Protein backbone atom coordinates (compact mmCIF):
# COMPACT_ATOMS: atom_id res chain seq x y z
CA UNK A 1 0.00 0.00 0.00
CA UNK A 2 2.70 2.45 1.06
CA UNK A 3 4.72 1.45 -1.94
CA UNK A 4 1.77 2.22 -4.23
CA UNK A 5 1.26 5.67 -2.70
CA UNK A 6 4.94 6.45 -3.00
CA UNK A 7 4.90 5.46 -6.65
CA UNK A 8 1.85 7.68 -7.30
CA UNK A 9 3.54 10.57 -5.51
CA UNK A 10 6.68 10.06 -7.53
CA UNK A 11 4.68 9.94 -10.76
CA UNK A 12 2.86 13.19 -9.86
CA UNK A 13 6.17 14.84 -9.03
CA UNK A 14 7.70 13.78 -12.32
CA UNK A 15 4.67 15.07 -14.20
CA UNK A 16 4.88 18.41 -12.42
CA UNK A 17 8.54 18.70 -13.29
CA UNK A 18 7.96 17.71 -16.88
CA UNK A 19 5.03 20.07 -17.51
CA UNK A 20 6.70 23.48 -17.76
CA UNK A 21 9.47 22.04 -19.88
CA UNK A 22 6.88 20.45 -22.10
CA UNK A 23 4.78 23.62 -22.61
CA UNK A 24 7.92 25.70 -23.22
CA UNK A 25 8.94 23.27 -25.93
CA UNK A 26 5.53 23.67 -27.59
CA UNK A 27 5.82 27.48 -27.79
CA UNK A 28 7.01 28.32 -31.31
CA UNK A 29 10.09 30.55 -31.54
CA UNK A 30 9.00 34.18 -31.81
CA UNK A 31 10.58 37.26 -33.34
CA UNK A 32 9.63 40.92 -33.16
CA UNK A 33 9.93 43.26 -36.14
CA UNK A 34 9.34 47.00 -35.80
CA UNK A 35 8.52 48.93 -38.98
CA UNK A 36 8.38 52.76 -39.04
CA UNK A 37 7.02 54.34 -42.24
CA UNK A 38 7.32 58.01 -43.25
CA UNK A 39 3.58 58.28 -44.04
CA UNK A 40 1.18 55.38 -43.86
CA UNK A 41 -1.37 56.98 -46.21
CA UNK A 42 1.16 57.12 -49.09
CA UNK A 43 -0.32 54.73 -51.67
CA UNK A 44 2.92 52.96 -52.49
CA UNK A 45 4.02 52.63 -48.86
CA UNK A 46 0.66 51.28 -47.73
CA UNK A 47 0.92 48.65 -50.49
CA UNK A 48 4.31 47.58 -49.10
CA UNK A 49 3.00 47.33 -45.51
CA UNK A 50 -0.04 45.32 -46.64
CA UNK A 51 2.24 42.87 -48.43
CA UNK A 52 4.49 42.69 -45.36
CA UNK A 53 1.57 41.82 -43.09
CA UNK A 54 0.27 39.18 -45.46
CA UNK A 55 3.70 37.64 -46.03
CA UNK A 56 4.53 37.62 -42.31
CA UNK A 57 1.43 35.46 -41.76
CA UNK A 58 2.46 33.12 -44.55
CA UNK A 59 6.01 32.91 -43.18
CA UNK A 60 4.68 32.06 -39.70
CA UNK A 61 2.87 29.07 -41.20
CA UNK A 62 5.78 28.01 -43.37
CA UNK A 63 8.44 28.19 -40.63
CA UNK A 64 6.22 27.31 -37.67
CA UNK A 65 7.28 30.51 -35.89
CA UNK A 66 5.55 33.56 -34.44
CA UNK A 67 6.29 36.90 -36.12
CA UNK A 68 5.19 39.98 -34.20
CA UNK A 69 5.07 42.81 -36.72
CA UNK A 70 4.42 46.33 -35.40
CA UNK A 71 3.93 49.18 -37.87
CA UNK A 72 4.29 52.81 -36.79
CA UNK A 73 3.27 55.83 -38.87
CA UNK A 74 5.84 58.63 -38.50
CA UNK A 75 3.47 61.13 -40.18
CA UNK A 76 6.25 62.92 -42.01
CA UNK A 77 8.10 63.86 -38.82
CA UNK A 78 11.69 62.71 -38.24
CA UNK A 79 11.68 63.28 -34.47
CA UNK A 80 8.46 61.26 -34.14
CA UNK A 81 10.17 58.50 -36.12
CA UNK A 82 13.28 58.58 -33.89
CA UNK A 83 11.06 58.10 -30.84
CA UNK A 84 9.26 55.23 -32.53
CA UNK A 85 12.58 53.53 -33.18
CA UNK A 86 13.58 54.09 -29.50
CA UNK A 87 10.35 52.43 -28.44
CA UNK A 88 10.91 49.47 -30.77
CA UNK A 89 14.38 48.99 -29.28
CA UNK A 90 13.05 49.28 -25.70
CA UNK A 91 10.40 46.68 -26.46
CA UNK A 92 13.08 44.22 -27.55
CA UNK A 93 12.57 44.13 -31.32
CA UNK A 94 14.95 41.75 -33.10
CA UNK A 95 15.07 43.80 -36.31
CA UNK A 96 13.97 47.34 -37.18
CA UNK A 97 12.78 48.46 -40.63
CA UNK A 98 12.77 52.17 -41.39
CA UNK A 99 11.20 54.06 -44.27
CA UNK A 100 13.08 57.16 -43.21
CA UNK A 101 11.35 60.54 -43.26
CA UNK A 102 14.50 62.56 -43.94
CA UNK A 103 17.03 60.50 -45.85
CA UNK A 104 19.92 62.62 -44.61
CA UNK A 105 19.10 61.76 -40.99
CA UNK A 106 19.98 58.06 -40.90
CA UNK A 107 23.23 58.27 -38.90
CA UNK A 108 21.39 58.75 -35.59
CA UNK A 109 19.21 55.70 -36.23
CA UNK A 110 22.10 53.51 -37.34
CA UNK A 111 24.00 54.45 -34.15
CA UNK A 112 20.98 53.71 -31.93
CA UNK A 113 20.52 50.31 -33.60
CA UNK A 114 24.21 49.50 -33.30
CA UNK A 115 24.29 50.45 -29.60
CA UNK A 116 21.38 48.05 -29.03
CA UNK A 117 22.90 45.38 -31.31
CA UNK A 118 19.71 45.27 -33.41
CA UNK A 119 20.04 45.15 -37.22
CA UNK A 120 18.34 47.96 -39.11
CA UNK A 121 16.88 47.78 -42.63
CA UNK A 122 16.02 50.99 -44.48
CA UNK A 123 13.66 50.79 -47.43
CA UNK A 124 12.24 52.91 -50.27
CA UNK A 125 13.89 56.12 -49.02
CA UNK A 126 17.60 55.62 -49.47
CA UNK A 127 19.97 56.91 -46.78
CA UNK A 128 23.23 58.51 -47.85
CA UNK A 129 25.98 55.94 -48.35
CA UNK A 130 28.23 57.11 -45.49
CA UNK A 131 25.42 56.59 -43.00
CA UNK A 132 24.74 53.06 -44.16
CA UNK A 133 28.46 52.32 -44.00
CA UNK A 134 28.58 53.21 -40.29
CA UNK A 135 27.65 49.66 -39.29
CA UNK A 136 27.82 46.34 -41.11
CA UNK A 137 24.32 45.39 -39.94
CA UNK A 138 22.63 48.38 -41.61
CA UNK A 139 20.91 47.59 -44.92
CA UNK A 140 18.86 49.20 -47.68
CA UNK A 141 16.15 47.45 -49.70
CA UNK A 142 14.94 49.38 -52.75
CA UNK A 143 15.04 49.93 -56.48
CA UNK A 144 17.69 51.77 -58.48
CA UNK A 145 16.35 55.30 -58.68
CA UNK A 146 17.73 56.20 -62.12
CA UNK A 147 16.24 53.13 -63.81
CA UNK A 148 12.60 54.21 -63.41
CA UNK A 149 13.48 57.55 -65.02
CA UNK A 150 15.21 55.84 -67.95
CA UNK A 151 12.24 53.55 -68.52
CA UNK A 152 9.83 56.49 -68.42
CA UNK A 153 12.01 58.29 -70.95
CA UNK A 154 11.98 55.20 -73.18
CA UNK A 155 8.18 55.02 -73.08
CA UNK A 156 8.01 58.56 -74.42
CA UNK A 157 10.87 57.99 -76.84
CA UNK A 158 9.07 55.04 -78.42
CA UNK A 159 5.92 57.08 -78.82
CA UNK A 160 7.94 59.91 -80.39
CA UNK A 161 9.61 57.50 -82.82
CA UNK A 162 6.44 55.70 -83.84
CA UNK A 163 3.86 58.47 -83.81
CA UNK A 164 5.64 61.81 -83.69
CA UNK A 165 2.76 63.55 -85.47
CA UNK A 166 0.38 62.55 -82.67
CA UNK A 167 2.75 63.60 -79.90
CA UNK A 168 4.00 66.84 -81.48
CA UNK A 169 0.69 68.65 -81.29
CA UNK A 170 1.95 72.05 -82.43
CA UNK A 171 4.15 70.46 -85.12
CA UNK A 172 7.29 72.40 -84.19
CA UNK A 173 9.49 69.30 -83.99
CA UNK A 174 10.11 69.91 -80.29
CA UNK A 175 8.58 67.97 -77.43
CA UNK A 176 6.97 70.32 -74.90
CA UNK A 177 6.67 68.76 -71.44
CA UNK A 178 5.84 69.46 -67.81
CA UNK A 179 7.31 67.61 -64.82
CA UNK A 180 5.42 66.74 -61.63
CA UNK A 181 8.04 66.00 -59.01
CA UNK A 182 7.93 64.05 -55.74
CA UNK A 183 9.26 65.44 -52.45
CA UNK A 184 12.34 67.62 -52.84
CA UNK A 185 15.48 65.69 -51.90
CA UNK A 186 13.95 62.21 -52.34
CA UNK A 187 16.35 60.10 -54.42
CA UNK A 188 13.49 58.88 -56.62
CA UNK A 189 12.21 62.39 -57.33
CA UNK A 190 15.67 63.67 -58.24
CA UNK A 191 16.71 60.73 -60.40
CA UNK A 192 13.40 60.12 -62.15
CA UNK A 193 13.24 63.81 -63.07
CA UNK A 194 16.78 63.80 -64.39
CA UNK A 195 16.91 60.47 -66.23
CA UNK A 196 13.51 60.63 -67.94
CA UNK A 197 14.50 63.77 -69.81
CA UNK A 198 18.14 62.75 -70.24
CA UNK A 199 17.00 59.60 -72.08
CA UNK A 200 15.13 61.70 -74.64
CA UNK A 201 17.93 64.22 -75.03
CA UNK A 202 20.59 61.51 -75.51
CA UNK A 203 18.42 59.96 -78.22
CA UNK A 204 18.40 63.32 -80.02
CA UNK A 205 14.83 64.40 -79.25
CA UNK A 206 14.58 68.20 -78.94
CA UNK A 207 12.71 68.98 -75.71
CA UNK A 208 11.31 72.09 -74.07
CA UNK A 209 10.36 72.21 -70.40
CA UNK A 210 7.23 74.32 -70.02
CA UNK A 211 6.97 73.95 -66.24
CA UNK A 212 7.98 71.81 -63.28
CA UNK A 213 6.99 71.71 -59.64
CA UNK A 214 6.94 69.49 -56.56
CA UNK A 215 3.68 67.86 -55.61
CA UNK A 216 5.11 65.63 -52.83
CA UNK A 217 3.94 62.37 -54.46
CA UNK A 218 0.32 63.39 -53.84
CA UNK A 219 -2.66 63.26 -56.14
CA UNK A 220 -4.42 66.34 -54.71
CA UNK A 221 -1.32 68.53 -54.94
CA UNK A 222 -0.61 67.37 -58.50
CA UNK A 223 -4.16 68.22 -59.53
CA UNK A 224 -3.67 71.78 -58.25
CA UNK A 225 -0.36 72.20 -60.06
CA UNK A 226 -1.91 70.96 -63.27
CA UNK A 227 -4.86 73.34 -62.93
CA UNK A 228 -2.42 76.24 -62.56
CA UNK A 229 -0.48 75.16 -65.65
CA UNK A 230 -3.63 74.75 -67.70
CA UNK A 231 -4.54 78.33 -66.78
CA UNK A 232 -1.09 79.82 -67.28
CA UNK A 233 0.77 78.02 -70.05
CA UNK A 234 0.44 79.30 -73.58
CA UNK A 235 1.99 76.42 -75.50
CA UNK A 236 0.17 73.07 -75.51
CA UNK A 237 1.51 70.45 -73.12
CA UNK A 238 2.52 67.40 -75.15
CA UNK A 239 3.93 65.18 -72.41
CA UNK A 240 3.32 65.02 -68.67
CA UNK A 241 6.06 63.29 -66.71
CA UNK A 242 4.97 62.43 -63.17
CA UNK A 243 7.51 61.00 -60.72
CA UNK A 244 4.78 58.62 -59.49
CA UNK A 245 1.33 57.35 -60.48
CA UNK A 246 -0.62 59.24 -57.81
CA UNK A 247 0.63 62.53 -59.29
CA UNK A 248 -0.11 61.34 -62.83
CA UNK A 249 -3.65 60.58 -61.67
CA UNK A 250 -3.86 64.05 -60.11
CA UNK A 251 -2.97 65.58 -63.50
CA UNK A 252 -5.63 63.42 -65.13
CA UNK A 253 -8.18 64.60 -62.52
CA UNK A 254 -7.48 68.21 -63.56
CA UNK A 255 -7.82 67.37 -67.27
CA UNK A 256 -11.08 65.49 -66.69
CA UNK A 257 -12.42 68.50 -64.80
CA UNK A 258 -11.60 70.62 -67.86
CA UNK A 259 -13.75 68.25 -69.88
CA UNK A 260 -10.83 66.81 -71.88
CA UNK A 261 -11.49 63.20 -73.03
CA UNK A 262 -8.69 60.57 -72.65
CA UNK A 263 -7.88 60.54 -76.39
CA UNK A 264 -7.18 64.29 -76.33
CA UNK A 265 -5.02 64.26 -73.21
CA UNK A 266 -1.25 64.80 -73.42
CA UNK A 267 0.98 61.70 -73.29
CA UNK A 268 1.07 61.02 -69.52
CA UNK A 269 3.51 58.66 -67.80
CA UNK A 270 3.89 57.71 -64.12
CA UNK A 271 5.79 55.25 -61.94
CA UNK A 272 4.61 52.51 -59.52
CA UNK A 273 1.90 50.59 -61.45
CA UNK A 274 -0.67 50.98 -58.66
CA UNK A 275 -4.09 49.39 -59.36
CA UNK A 276 -5.82 52.75 -60.10
CA UNK A 277 -2.98 53.66 -62.48
CA UNK A 278 -3.36 50.40 -64.36
CA UNK A 279 -7.10 51.07 -64.57
CA UNK A 280 -6.32 54.52 -66.02
CA UNK A 281 -4.04 52.85 -68.58
CA UNK A 282 -6.80 50.47 -69.57
CA UNK A 283 -9.10 53.49 -70.01
CA UNK A 284 -6.46 55.28 -72.09
CA UNK A 285 -5.85 58.41 -70.01
CA UNK A 286 -2.49 57.18 -68.66
CA UNK A 287 -0.18 56.11 -71.48
CA UNK A 288 2.45 54.23 -69.53
CA UNK A 289 3.96 53.54 -66.13
CA UNK A 290 6.90 51.75 -64.58
CA UNK A 291 6.30 48.98 -62.11
CA UNK A 292 7.85 49.69 -58.72
CA UNK A 293 7.93 46.25 -57.18
CA UNK A 294 6.15 46.72 -53.82
CA UNK A 295 5.60 43.00 -53.42
CA UNK A 296 9.23 42.17 -54.23
CA UNK A 297 10.46 44.81 -51.78
CA UNK A 298 8.25 43.42 -49.00
CA UNK A 299 9.41 39.90 -49.80
CA UNK A 300 13.11 40.79 -49.68
CA UNK A 301 12.65 42.77 -46.46
CA UNK A 302 10.87 39.97 -44.68
CA UNK A 303 13.43 37.44 -45.87
CA UNK A 304 16.24 39.63 -44.57
CA UNK A 305 14.41 40.23 -41.25
CA UNK A 306 13.91 36.50 -40.66
CA UNK A 307 17.47 35.60 -41.56
CA UNK A 308 18.87 38.31 -39.28
CA UNK A 309 16.51 37.52 -36.41
CA UNK A 310 17.07 33.75 -36.55
CA UNK A 311 20.81 34.18 -37.04
CA UNK A 312 20.81 32.50 -40.45
CA UNK A 313 23.45 33.13 -43.08
CA UNK A 314 22.69 35.90 -45.56
CA UNK A 315 23.05 34.91 -49.22
CA UNK A 316 26.01 37.07 -50.35
CA UNK A 317 24.85 37.10 -53.98
CA UNK A 318 21.70 38.99 -52.94
CA UNK A 319 23.53 41.73 -51.03
CA UNK A 320 25.53 44.29 -52.98
CA UNK A 321 28.48 46.02 -51.26
CA UNK A 322 27.47 44.41 -47.97
CA UNK A 323 24.44 46.68 -47.52
CA UNK A 324 22.15 46.86 -50.55
CA UNK A 325 19.33 44.62 -51.75
CA UNK A 326 18.28 45.89 -55.18
CA UNK A 327 15.03 45.23 -57.02
CA UNK A 328 14.19 45.84 -60.65
CA UNK A 329 11.71 48.18 -62.27
CA UNK A 330 9.75 47.08 -65.36
CA UNK A 331 8.05 49.30 -67.92
CA UNK A 332 4.29 48.83 -68.27
CA UNK A 333 2.90 49.25 -71.77
CA UNK A 334 -0.31 48.21 -73.47
CA UNK A 335 1.41 44.88 -74.25
CA UNK A 336 1.99 43.68 -70.68
CA UNK A 337 -0.90 45.57 -69.06
CA UNK A 338 -3.38 42.71 -69.33
CA UNK A 339 -0.99 40.30 -67.64
CA UNK A 340 -0.40 42.75 -64.79
CA UNK A 341 -4.11 43.43 -64.33
CA UNK A 342 -4.62 39.67 -64.16
CA UNK A 343 -1.96 39.33 -61.42
CA UNK A 344 -3.76 41.94 -59.33
CA UNK A 345 -7.25 40.52 -59.60
C1 LIG B 1 7.18 55.87 -54.97
C2 LIG B 1 6.17 56.91 -54.59
C3 LIG B 1 6.16 57.06 -53.09
C4 LIG B 1 7.55 57.34 -52.55
C5 LIG B 1 7.54 57.41 -51.05
C6 LIG B 1 8.53 56.22 -54.40
O1 LIG B 1 9.45 55.23 -54.71
O2 LIG B 1 7.26 55.76 -56.37
O3 LIG B 1 4.89 56.57 -55.03
O4 LIG B 1 5.28 58.11 -52.74
O5 LIG B 1 8.44 56.36 -53.01
O6 LIG B 1 8.82 57.46 -50.49
CA1 LIG C 1 5.86 70.32 -80.06
XYZ file of C-alpha atoms and ligand atoms in Angstrom:
358
model
C 0.000 0.000 0.000
C 2.702 2.455 1.057
C 4.719 1.445 -1.943
C 1.773 2.224 -4.228
C 1.255 5.675 -2.704
C 4.938 6.446 -2.998
C 4.903 5.455 -6.647
C 1.849 7.681 -7.303
C 3.540 10.572 -5.515
C 6.683 10.059 -7.530
C 4.683 9.939 -10.762
C 2.859 13.187 -9.857
C 6.172 14.835 -9.032
C 7.697 13.776 -12.320
C 4.674 15.070 -14.204
C 4.876 18.407 -12.420
C 8.540 18.698 -13.291
C 7.961 17.715 -16.880
C 5.033 20.069 -17.505
C 6.696 23.481 -17.757
C 9.470 22.039 -19.880
C 6.885 20.446 -22.099
C 4.777 23.618 -22.606
C 7.918 25.698 -23.221
C 8.937 23.270 -25.928
C 5.533 23.670 -27.592
C 5.816 27.475 -27.794
C 7.012 28.322 -31.310
C 10.087 30.549 -31.536
C 9.000 34.182 -31.815
C 10.577 37.264 -33.338
C 9.632 40.924 -33.158
C 9.933 43.258 -36.136
C 9.336 46.999 -35.798
C 8.520 48.934 -38.976
C 8.380 52.756 -39.045
C 7.019 54.343 -42.240
C 7.315 58.011 -43.251
C 3.580 58.281 -44.039
C 1.177 55.379 -43.859
C -1.371 56.985 -46.207
C 1.157 57.123 -49.093
C -0.320 54.735 -51.671
C 2.919 52.960 -52.491
C 4.024 52.632 -48.860
C 0.661 51.278 -47.734
C 0.921 48.653 -50.490
C 4.306 47.582 -49.101
C 2.996 47.330 -45.515
C -0.038 45.318 -46.642
C 2.241 42.869 -48.429
C 4.488 42.689 -45.357
C 1.570 41.819 -43.087
C 0.273 39.178 -45.463
C 3.699 37.636 -46.029
C 4.527 37.616 -42.306
C 1.427 35.456 -41.757
C 2.463 33.120 -44.551
C 6.007 32.907 -43.184
C 4.677 32.062 -39.698
C 2.871 29.074 -41.200
C 5.776 28.010 -43.368
C 8.439 28.192 -40.635
C 6.221 27.310 -37.669
C 7.279 30.509 -35.891
C 5.551 33.562 -34.438
C 6.290 36.903 -36.118
C 5.187 39.984 -34.205
C 5.072 42.807 -36.718
C 4.423 46.333 -35.405
C 3.934 49.178 -37.865
C 4.289 52.807 -36.785
C 3.266 55.830 -38.867
C 5.844 58.626 -38.498
C 3.467 61.129 -40.178
C 6.252 62.917 -42.010
C 8.103 63.862 -38.822
C 11.687 62.709 -38.240
C 11.678 63.279 -34.467
C 8.465 61.258 -34.136
C 10.172 58.497 -36.122
C 13.283 58.584 -33.894
C 11.063 58.101 -30.837
C 9.259 55.233 -32.527
C 12.583 53.531 -33.179
C 13.582 54.087 -29.500
C 10.350 52.428 -28.442
C 10.908 49.470 -30.768
C 14.381 48.991 -29.285
C 13.053 49.283 -25.700
C 10.403 46.680 -26.462
C 13.077 44.217 -27.552
C 12.571 44.125 -31.324
C 14.947 41.750 -33.099
C 15.070 43.801 -36.314
C 13.965 47.343 -37.180
C 12.785 48.463 -40.629
C 12.775 52.171 -41.389
C 11.200 54.063 -44.269
C 13.085 57.162 -43.209
C 11.348 60.541 -43.258
C 14.498 62.558 -43.939
C 17.027 60.501 -45.846
C 19.923 62.620 -44.613
C 19.103 61.761 -40.985
C 19.978 58.056 -40.904
C 23.226 58.275 -38.897
C 21.386 58.750 -35.585
C 19.211 55.700 -36.230
C 22.104 53.507 -37.338
C 23.999 54.448 -34.152
C 20.980 53.706 -31.934
C 20.517 50.313 -33.596
C 24.214 49.504 -33.303
C 24.287 50.453 -29.601
C 21.378 48.050 -29.028
C 22.897 45.380 -31.306
C 19.710 45.274 -33.408
C 20.038 45.149 -37.220
C 18.345 47.961 -39.107
C 16.875 47.778 -42.631
C 16.021 50.985 -44.476
C 13.662 50.787 -47.426
C 12.239 52.908 -50.266
C 13.890 56.120 -49.016
C 17.600 55.616 -49.475
C 19.967 56.909 -46.777
C 23.226 58.506 -47.851
C 25.980 55.944 -48.349
C 28.230 57.109 -45.492
C 25.416 56.590 -42.997
C 24.741 53.061 -44.156
C 28.463 52.317 -43.998
C 28.584 53.211 -40.288
C 27.654 49.657 -39.293
C 27.823 46.342 -41.112
C 24.324 45.393 -39.942
C 22.630 48.381 -41.607
C 20.910 47.592 -44.924
C 18.861 49.204 -47.677
C 16.146 47.452 -49.704
C 14.935 49.378 -52.746
C 15.041 49.925 -56.480
C 17.694 51.775 -58.476
C 16.355 55.295 -58.676
C 17.730 56.199 -62.122
C 16.242 53.129 -63.814
C 12.601 54.213 -63.414
C 13.483 57.546 -65.025
C 15.209 55.836 -67.947
C 12.243 53.549 -68.515
C 9.830 56.491 -68.421
C 12.010 58.288 -70.950
C 11.985 55.200 -73.183
C 8.181 55.016 -73.080
C 8.006 58.556 -74.416
C 10.872 57.987 -76.841
C 9.068 55.035 -78.422
C 5.916 57.080 -78.825
C 7.942 59.910 -80.392
C 9.606 57.502 -82.821
C 6.435 55.699 -83.842
C 3.856 58.468 -83.808
C 5.637 61.814 -83.685
C 2.760 63.545 -85.474
C 0.384 62.549 -82.674
C 2.753 63.599 -79.904
C 4.004 66.836 -81.476
C 0.692 68.648 -81.293
C 1.946 72.050 -82.432
C 4.146 70.456 -85.121
C 7.287 72.405 -84.192
C 9.489 69.304 -83.992
C 10.112 69.912 -80.293
C 8.585 67.970 -77.430
C 6.967 70.317 -74.904
C 6.669 68.758 -71.436
C 5.838 69.464 -67.807
C 7.312 67.612 -64.820
C 5.422 66.742 -61.630
C 8.041 66.000 -59.011
C 7.929 64.053 -55.735
C 9.261 65.438 -52.451
C 12.343 67.620 -52.840
C 15.484 65.689 -51.903
C 13.947 62.213 -52.335
C 16.354 60.103 -54.420
C 13.491 58.876 -56.622
C 12.211 62.386 -57.325
C 15.669 63.668 -58.237
C 16.705 60.731 -60.401
C 13.396 60.122 -62.154
C 13.236 63.810 -63.072
C 16.782 63.797 -64.392
C 16.905 60.467 -66.234
C 13.508 60.634 -67.935
C 14.502 63.768 -69.809
C 18.142 62.747 -70.239
C 16.997 59.596 -72.081
C 15.135 61.704 -74.641
C 17.926 64.221 -75.035
C 20.590 61.513 -75.509
C 18.424 59.963 -78.216
C 18.399 63.325 -80.019
C 14.825 64.396 -79.255
C 14.582 68.200 -78.943
C 12.714 68.981 -75.714
C 11.313 72.090 -74.065
C 10.357 72.208 -70.405
C 7.234 74.317 -70.018
C 6.974 73.952 -66.243
C 7.980 71.812 -63.282
C 6.985 71.709 -59.636
C 6.942 69.491 -56.563
C 3.679 67.856 -55.610
C 5.109 65.626 -52.832
C 3.938 62.373 -54.460
C 0.319 63.389 -53.838
C -2.664 63.263 -56.140
C -4.416 66.342 -54.710
C -1.316 68.534 -54.944
C -0.615 67.374 -58.496
C -4.159 68.224 -59.532
C -3.666 71.779 -58.247
C -0.358 72.198 -60.062
C -1.915 70.962 -63.265
C -4.865 73.339 -62.932
C -2.415 76.244 -62.564
C -0.480 75.157 -65.651
C -3.630 74.753 -67.703
C -4.536 78.326 -66.781
C -1.093 79.824 -67.277
C 0.768 78.025 -70.053
C 0.440 79.300 -73.583
C 1.987 76.421 -75.503
C 0.173 73.074 -75.509
C 1.512 70.451 -73.125
C 2.525 67.401 -75.149
C 3.927 65.180 -72.411
C 3.323 65.024 -68.673
C 6.062 63.291 -66.709
C 4.969 62.427 -63.175
C 7.505 61.003 -60.716
C 4.777 58.617 -59.492
C 1.326 57.350 -60.481
C -0.616 59.239 -57.815
C 0.630 62.532 -59.286
C -0.111 61.335 -62.834
C -3.650 60.576 -61.672
C -3.862 64.053 -60.107
C -2.966 65.578 -63.495
C -5.631 63.416 -65.130
C -8.177 64.604 -62.517
C -7.476 68.207 -63.560
C -7.818 67.368 -67.266
C -11.080 65.495 -66.685
C -12.416 68.501 -64.803
C -11.599 70.623 -67.856
C -13.748 68.246 -69.884
C -10.827 66.805 -71.877
C -11.494 63.203 -73.026
C -8.692 60.567 -72.651
C -7.882 60.540 -76.385
C -7.179 64.287 -76.329
C -5.017 64.255 -73.215
C -1.246 64.798 -73.421
C 0.984 61.705 -73.290
C 1.066 61.021 -69.520
C 3.512 58.665 -67.803
C 3.887 57.707 -64.123
C 5.791 55.245 -61.941
C 4.607 52.515 -59.518
C 1.901 50.589 -61.449
C -0.666 50.982 -58.662
C -4.090 49.389 -59.356
C -5.821 52.749 -60.100
C -2.982 53.664 -62.477
C -3.362 50.402 -64.357
C -7.104 51.073 -64.572
C -6.316 54.523 -66.024
C -4.039 52.851 -68.578
C -6.802 50.471 -69.566
C -9.096 53.487 -70.014
C -6.464 55.282 -72.093
C -5.847 58.407 -70.010
C -2.489 57.181 -68.661
C -0.184 56.105 -71.476
C 2.452 54.227 -69.532
C 3.955 53.540 -66.131
C 6.901 51.750 -64.582
C 6.303 48.976 -62.106
C 7.850 49.688 -58.724
C 7.928 46.247 -57.183
C 6.145 46.722 -53.818
C 5.602 42.997 -53.423
C 9.226 42.169 -54.227
C 10.459 44.805 -51.777
C 8.250 43.424 -48.999
C 9.415 39.902 -49.800
C 13.111 40.794 -49.678
C 12.649 42.766 -46.457
C 10.873 39.966 -44.675
C 13.430 37.440 -45.875
C 16.236 39.632 -44.569
C 14.409 40.226 -41.250
C 13.908 36.502 -40.657
C 17.469 35.598 -41.558
C 18.871 38.309 -39.284
C 16.510 37.515 -36.407
C 17.073 33.754 -36.554
C 20.811 34.184 -37.043
C 20.813 32.498 -40.451
C 23.448 33.129 -43.077
C 22.689 35.901 -45.562
C 23.046 34.906 -49.217
C 26.014 37.067 -50.346
C 24.845 37.105 -53.983
C 21.698 38.986 -52.940
C 23.527 41.727 -51.034
C 25.531 44.289 -52.979
C 28.475 46.021 -51.257
C 27.470 44.414 -47.967
C 24.444 46.681 -47.517
C 22.150 46.861 -50.551
C 19.330 44.616 -51.752
C 18.277 45.887 -55.177
C 15.029 45.228 -57.022
C 14.187 45.842 -60.651
C 11.711 48.185 -62.272
C 9.752 47.077 -65.364
C 8.049 49.303 -67.917
C 4.293 48.827 -68.271
C 2.899 49.248 -71.773
C -0.314 48.208 -73.473
C 1.407 44.879 -74.246
C 1.991 43.684 -70.676
C -0.903 45.569 -69.056
C -3.384 42.711 -69.333
C -0.985 40.298 -67.641
C -0.404 42.752 -64.788
C -4.106 43.434 -64.327
C -4.621 39.668 -64.161
C -1.957 39.332 -61.415
C -3.763 41.937 -59.332
C -7.253 40.524 -59.598
C 7.180 55.870 -54.968
C 6.173 56.908 -54.593
C 6.155 57.059 -53.085
C 7.550 57.339 -52.554
C 7.542 57.407 -51.047
C 8.528 56.223 -54.400
O 9.451 55.225 -54.709
O 7.262 55.762 -56.366
O 4.888 56.568 -55.032
O 5.283 58.108 -52.743
O 8.439 56.359 -53.005
O 8.818 57.455 -50.488
Ca 5.861 70.323 -80.064
